[in-house]
Structure formats: C-alpha cells, structure tokens
PDB file of C-alpha atoms in Angstrom:
ATOM      1  CA  MET A   3      -3.207 -19.732  27.010  1.00  0.00           C
ATOM      2  CA  ALA A   4      -4.065 -21.739  23.906  1.00  0.00           C
ATOM      3  CA  ASP A   5      -1.215 -22.756  21.637  1.00  0.00           C
ATOM      4  CA  TYR A   6      -1.696 -21.038  18.278  1.00  0.00           C
ATOM      5  CA  GLU A   7       0.942 -22.072  15.752  1.00  0.00           C
ATOM      6  CA  ARG A   8      -0.694 -21.205  12.404  1.00  0.00           C
ATOM      7  CA  ILE A   9      -2.931 -18.206  11.845  1.00  0.00           C
ATOM      8  CA  LEU A  10      -5.047 -18.039   8.700  1.00  0.00           C
ATOM      9  CA  LEU A  11      -5.200 -14.553   7.194  1.00  0.00           C
ATOM     10  CA  PRO A  12      -7.757 -14.349   4.374  1.00  0.00           C
ATOM     11  CA  VAL A  13      -6.907 -11.341   2.181  1.00  0.00           C
ATOM     12  CA  ALA A  14      -8.882 -10.119  -0.803  1.00  0.00           C
ATOM     13  CA  GLY A  15      -7.083  -6.871  -1.545  1.00  0.00           C
ATOM     14  CA  ASP A  16     -10.126  -4.689  -0.990  1.00  0.00           C
ATOM     15  CA  GLY A  17     -10.588  -2.261   1.856  1.00  0.00           C
ATOM     16  CA  ASP A  18      -7.857  -1.447   4.320  1.00  0.00           C
ATOM     17  CA  VAL A  19      -5.777  -4.638   4.124  1.00  0.00           C
ATOM     18  CA  GLU A  20      -3.037  -2.976   6.186  1.00  0.00           C
ATOM     19  CA  THR A  21      -5.217  -2.836   9.308  1.00  0.00           C
ATOM     20  CA  VAL A  22      -6.074  -6.538   9.145  1.00  0.00           C
ATOM     21  CA  VAL A  23      -2.494  -7.547   8.358  1.00  0.00           C
ATOM     22  CA  ASP A  24      -1.172  -5.439  11.227  1.00  0.00           C
ATOM     23  CA  HIS A  25      -3.499  -7.206  13.683  1.00  0.00           C
ATOM     24  CA  ALA A  26      -2.526 -10.635  12.372  1.00  0.00           C
ATOM     25  CA  HIS A  27       1.167  -9.697  12.416  1.00  0.00           C
ATOM     26  CA  THR A  28       1.005  -8.503  16.027  1.00  0.00           C
ATOM     27  CA  LEU A  29      -0.695 -11.728  17.114  1.00  0.00           C
ATOM     28  CA  ALA A  30       1.660 -13.958  15.116  1.00  0.00           C
ATOM     29  CA  ALA A  31       4.764 -12.170  16.430  1.00  0.00           C
ATOM     30  CA  ALA A  32       3.565 -12.370  20.048  1.00  0.00           C
ATOM     31  CA  LEU A  33       2.769 -16.081  19.733  1.00  0.00           C
ATOM     32  CA  ASP A  34       5.697 -16.992  17.474  1.00  0.00           C
ATOM     33  CA  ALA A  35       3.131 -18.314  15.004  1.00  0.00           C
ATOM     34  CA  GLU A  36       3.207 -18.674  11.225  1.00  0.00           C
ATOM     35  CA  LEU A  37       0.815 -16.663   9.058  1.00  0.00           C
ATOM     36  CA  VAL A  38      -0.992 -18.343   6.190  1.00  0.00           C
ATOM     37  CA  ALA A  39      -2.146 -15.652   3.748  1.00  0.00           C
ATOM     38  CA  LEU A  40      -5.114 -16.975   1.793  1.00  0.00           C
ATOM     39  CA  HIS A  41      -6.375 -15.267  -1.339  1.00  0.00           C
ATOM     40  CA  VAL A  42      -9.713 -16.680  -2.489  1.00  0.00           C
ATOM     41  CA  VAL A  43     -10.528 -16.190  -6.143  1.00  0.00           C
ATOM     42  CA  ASP A  44     -14.306 -16.069  -6.476  1.00  0.00           C
ATOM     43  CA  PRO A  45     -15.139 -17.140 -10.050  1.00  0.00           C
ATOM     44  CA  ASP A  46     -18.450 -15.262  -9.818  1.00  0.00           C
ATOM     45  CA  ALA A  47     -16.835 -11.910  -8.877  1.00  0.00           C
ATOM     46  CA  ASP A  48     -15.749  -9.325 -11.447  1.00  0.00           C
ATOM     47  CA  GLU A  49     -12.096  -8.597 -10.687  1.00  0.00           C
ATOM     48  CA  THR A  50     -11.085  -7.102 -14.019  1.00  0.00           C
ATOM     49  CA  GLU A  51      -9.136  -3.870 -14.148  1.00  0.00           C
ATOM     50  CA  THR A  52      -8.681  -1.700 -17.217  1.00  0.00           C
ATOM     51  CA  ALA A  53      -6.410   1.210 -17.975  1.00  0.00           C
ATOM     52  CA  PRO A  54      -7.917   4.680 -17.402  1.00  0.00           C
ATOM     53  CA  ALA A  55      -9.265   6.418 -20.501  1.00  0.00           C
ATOM     54  CA  GLY A  56      -6.509   7.785 -22.683  1.00  0.00           C
ATOM     55  CA  GLU A  57      -3.769   5.557 -21.225  1.00  0.00           C
ATOM     56  CA  ALA A  58      -2.286   2.711 -23.195  1.00  0.00           C
ATOM     57  CA  GLY A  59      -1.515  -0.705 -21.775  1.00  0.00           C
ATOM     58  CA  THR A  60      -2.896  -2.695 -18.929  1.00  0.00           C
ATOM     59  CA  VAL A  61      -3.091  -1.954 -15.251  1.00  0.00           C
ATOM     60  CA  GLU A  62      -2.019  -4.577 -12.727  1.00  0.00           C
ATOM     61  CA  ASN A  63      -5.069  -5.686 -10.817  1.00  0.00           C
ATOM     62  CA  PRO A  64      -4.540  -4.629  -7.176  1.00  0.00           C
ATOM     63  CA  ARG A  65      -6.616  -7.634  -6.147  1.00  0.00           C
ATOM     64  CA  SER A  66      -4.421 -10.172  -7.980  1.00  0.00           C
ATOM     65  CA  PRO A  67      -2.901 -12.798  -5.695  1.00  0.00           C
ATOM     66  CA  GLU A  68       0.615 -11.559  -6.419  1.00  0.00           C
ATOM     67  CA  ALA A  69      -0.243  -7.950  -5.541  1.00  0.00           C
ATOM     68  CA  VAL A  70      -2.121  -8.974  -2.400  1.00  0.00           C
ATOM     69  CA  PHE A  71       0.671 -11.271  -1.172  1.00  0.00           C
ATOM     70  CA  GLU A  72       3.291  -8.604  -1.848  1.00  0.00           C
ATOM     71  CA  ALA A  73       1.304  -6.097   0.224  1.00  0.00           C
ATOM     72  CA  VAL A  74       1.102  -8.626   3.079  1.00  0.00           C
ATOM     73  CA  ALA A  75       4.795  -9.540   2.906  1.00  0.00           C
ATOM     74  CA  ASP A  76       5.786  -5.857   2.946  1.00  0.00           C
ATOM     75  CA  ARG A  77       3.948  -5.367   6.264  1.00  0.00           C
ATOM     76  CA  ILE A  78       4.910  -8.473   8.227  1.00  0.00           C
ATOM     77  CA  GLY A  79       8.678  -8.494   7.911  1.00  0.00           C
ATOM     78  CA  ASP A  80      10.061 -11.172  10.211  1.00  0.00           C
ATOM     79  CA  VAL A  81       6.990 -13.413  10.620  1.00  0.00           C
ATOM     80  CA  SER A  82       6.923 -16.651   8.623  1.00  0.00           C
ATOM     81  CA  LEU A  83       4.430 -16.427   5.743  1.00  0.00           C
ATOM     82  CA  GLU A  84       2.843 -19.159   3.684  1.00  0.00           C
ATOM     83  CA  ARG A  85       0.897 -18.044   0.591  1.00  0.00           C
ATOM     84  CA  ALA A  86      -2.113 -19.860  -0.826  1.00  0.00           C
ATOM     85  CA  THR A  87      -4.563 -19.092  -3.618  1.00  0.00           C
ATOM     86  CA  VAL A  88      -7.756 -21.133  -3.846  1.00  0.00           C
ATOM     87  CA  GLU A  89     -10.747 -20.729  -6.142  1.00  0.00           C
ATOM     88  CA  GLY A  90     -14.300 -20.913  -4.852  1.00  0.00           C
ATOM     89  CA  GLU A  91     -16.923 -19.221  -2.710  1.00  0.00           C
ATOM     90  CA  PRO A  92     -14.934 -17.213  -0.129  1.00  0.00           C
ATOM     91  CA  GLY A  93     -16.747 -18.227   3.071  1.00  0.00           C
ATOM     92  CA  ASP A  94     -16.715 -21.926   2.281  1.00  0.00           C
ATOM     93  CA  VAL A  95     -13.105 -21.889   1.062  1.00  0.00           C
ATOM     94  CA  ILE A  96     -11.871 -20.106   4.192  1.00  0.00           C
ATOM     95  CA  VAL A  97     -13.583 -22.631   6.472  1.00  0.00           C
ATOM     96  CA  GLU A  98     -12.205 -25.536   4.399  1.00  0.00           C
ATOM     97  CA  GLN A  99      -8.685 -24.085   4.426  1.00  0.00           C
ATOM     98  CA  VAL A 100      -8.659 -23.755   8.227  1.00  0.00           C
ATOM     99  CA  GLU A 101      -8.688 -27.539   8.434  1.00  0.00           C
ATOM    100  CA  ALA A 102      -6.730 -28.279   5.258  1.00  0.00           C
ATOM    101  CA  ARG A 103      -3.823 -26.068   6.355  1.00  0.00           C
ATOM    102  CA  ASP A 104      -4.034 -27.035  10.034  1.00  0.00           C
ATOM    103  CA  CYS A 105      -4.684 -23.471  11.241  1.00  0.00           C
ATOM    104  CA  ASP A 106      -5.471 -22.701  14.870  1.00  0.00           C
ATOM    105  CA  PHE A 107      -6.887 -19.193  14.505  1.00  0.00           C
ATOM    106  CA  VAL A 108      -8.327 -16.854  11.849  1.00  0.00           C
ATOM    107  CA  VAL A 109      -7.841 -13.085  11.574  1.00  0.00           C
ATOM    108  CA  MET A 110      -9.944 -11.496   8.843  1.00  0.00           C
ATOM    109  CA  GLY A 111     -11.505  -8.230   7.780  1.00  0.00           C
ATOM    110  CA  THR A 112     -15.165  -7.359   7.732  1.00  0.00           C
ATOM    111  CA  HIS A 113     -17.087  -4.407   6.311  1.00  0.00           C
ATOM    112  CA  ARG A 114     -19.637  -2.251   8.096  1.00  0.00           C
ATOM    113  CA  ARG A 115     -22.522  -3.419   5.947  1.00  0.00           C
ATOM    114  CA  GLN A 116     -25.920  -3.199   7.583  1.00  0.00           C
ATOM    115  CA  GLY A 117     -29.569  -3.472   6.729  1.00  0.00           C
ATOM    116  CA  LEU A 118     -30.611  -4.505   3.234  1.00  0.00           C
ATOM    117  CA  ASP A 119     -27.045  -4.479   1.877  1.00  0.00           C
ATOM    118  CA  ARG A 120     -25.985  -7.037   4.491  1.00  0.00           C
ATOM    119  CA  LEU A 121     -29.096  -9.124   3.888  1.00  0.00           C
ATOM    120  CA  VAL A 122     -28.507  -9.200   0.136  1.00  0.00           C
ATOM    121  CA  THR A 123     -24.741  -9.757   0.141  1.00  0.00           C
ATOM    122  CA  GLY A 124     -24.382 -11.689   3.383  1.00  0.00           C
ATOM    123  CA  SER A 125     -21.193 -11.602   5.365  1.00  0.00           C
ATOM    124  CA  VAL A 126     -18.230 -13.845   4.721  1.00  0.00           C
ATOM    125  CA  ALA A 127     -16.898 -13.029   8.195  1.00  0.00           C
ATOM    126  CA  ASP A 128     -20.210 -14.035   9.821  1.00  0.00           C
ATOM    127  CA  HIS A 129     -20.203 -17.319   7.906  1.00  0.00           C
ATOM    128  CA  VAL A 130     -16.604 -18.091   8.884  1.00  0.00           C
ATOM    129  CA  GLY A 131     -17.214 -17.131  12.511  1.00  0.00           C
ATOM    130  CA  LYS A 132     -20.139 -19.536  12.730  1.00  0.00           C
ATOM    131  CA  ALA A 133     -18.688 -22.401  10.694  1.00  0.00           C
ATOM    132  CA  ALA A 134     -14.976 -22.486  11.557  1.00  0.00           C
ATOM    133  CA  ALA A 135     -13.849 -24.895  14.248  1.00  0.00           C
ATOM    134  CA  VAL A 136     -11.243 -22.385  15.529  1.00  0.00           C
ATOM    135  CA  PRO A 137     -11.440 -18.887  17.034  1.00  0.00           C
ATOM    136  CA  VAL A 138     -12.051 -16.077  14.534  1.00  0.00           C
ATOM    137  CA  THR A 139     -11.129 -12.448  15.102  1.00  0.00           C
ATOM    138  CA  THR A 140     -12.647  -9.886  12.766  1.00  0.00           C
ATOM    139  CA  VAL A 141     -11.186  -6.446  12.099  1.00  0.00           C
ATOM    140  CA  VAL A 142     -13.512  -3.764  10.725  1.00  0.00           C
ATOM    141  CA  VAL A 143     -12.273  -2.248   7.453  1.00  0.00           C
ATOM    142  CA  ASP A 144     -13.840   0.490   5.389  1.00  0.00           C
TER     143      ASP A 144
END
C-alpha cells in the first residue's frame, strides 16, 4: 500500500462538509496521516453574510476560515490538523498547495452539477483530479 502521510482536505464551508470531513478523517486515522485543511478564499466569489431583516448586528459568515476550521476540528478529534487559508482561484490553489504542503492525497467534495450548469461553472474537483500529481478522492455533497 502507498505511504500517505499528509492528506489535503479542501473545505469551503458550503454543502455537507461533515460528509467530506468524515471520509478524510477515516482515511487519516487508518493511515496515521496528518490532515491539512485548506480554505481557499476566491476573491471573485461573494461570501458576504448579513443579518436577517429586523435583527441588529452582524452574522458570522459560516464560510469564514475560522468557522470552517472549527467545524473540521470538531469532527476529527484525535487526528493531527494543519490549517491553511490561501487566496486565489480554488482549483489552481488546491493543485498548487498539494505540492507546496507536500501532500500525498486529496479528499474533497463535489456537487452533483450536470448539463449546462456544469458547463458554465466548471468543476473544481474535475480540475484537481486531472491536474494534481497525487490521488484524489471526491465525495458527493448536496
């Protein structure tokens, strides 16, 4: 069996992050590997969050790096976790970070987009799967 010591776990905070984290956690625990949680901040994406009408104050953005990393840490318990936030286009950043952080494997989520929606938006997971120099496992999230 291949020796996987560092598993990259790109997390955006959208969809069912628990499912992806659980898969990565199971793999990391079985292989005694470290998880590297990567939150990519896409400068072109709108990630603002406002308070619901009639409520004062601000609402913590559930997609903020701190909120995403806390959700990951709460689910993995005993597995070593490195946290990284990088700005840029998600697919390219993930591929770059595989090498920069010396990762051996990637576990990431993917959506069930098909047809025109997939053509227009593309797929970060498809890009990473084709461009990364390490194995990539995708977990379908809704």
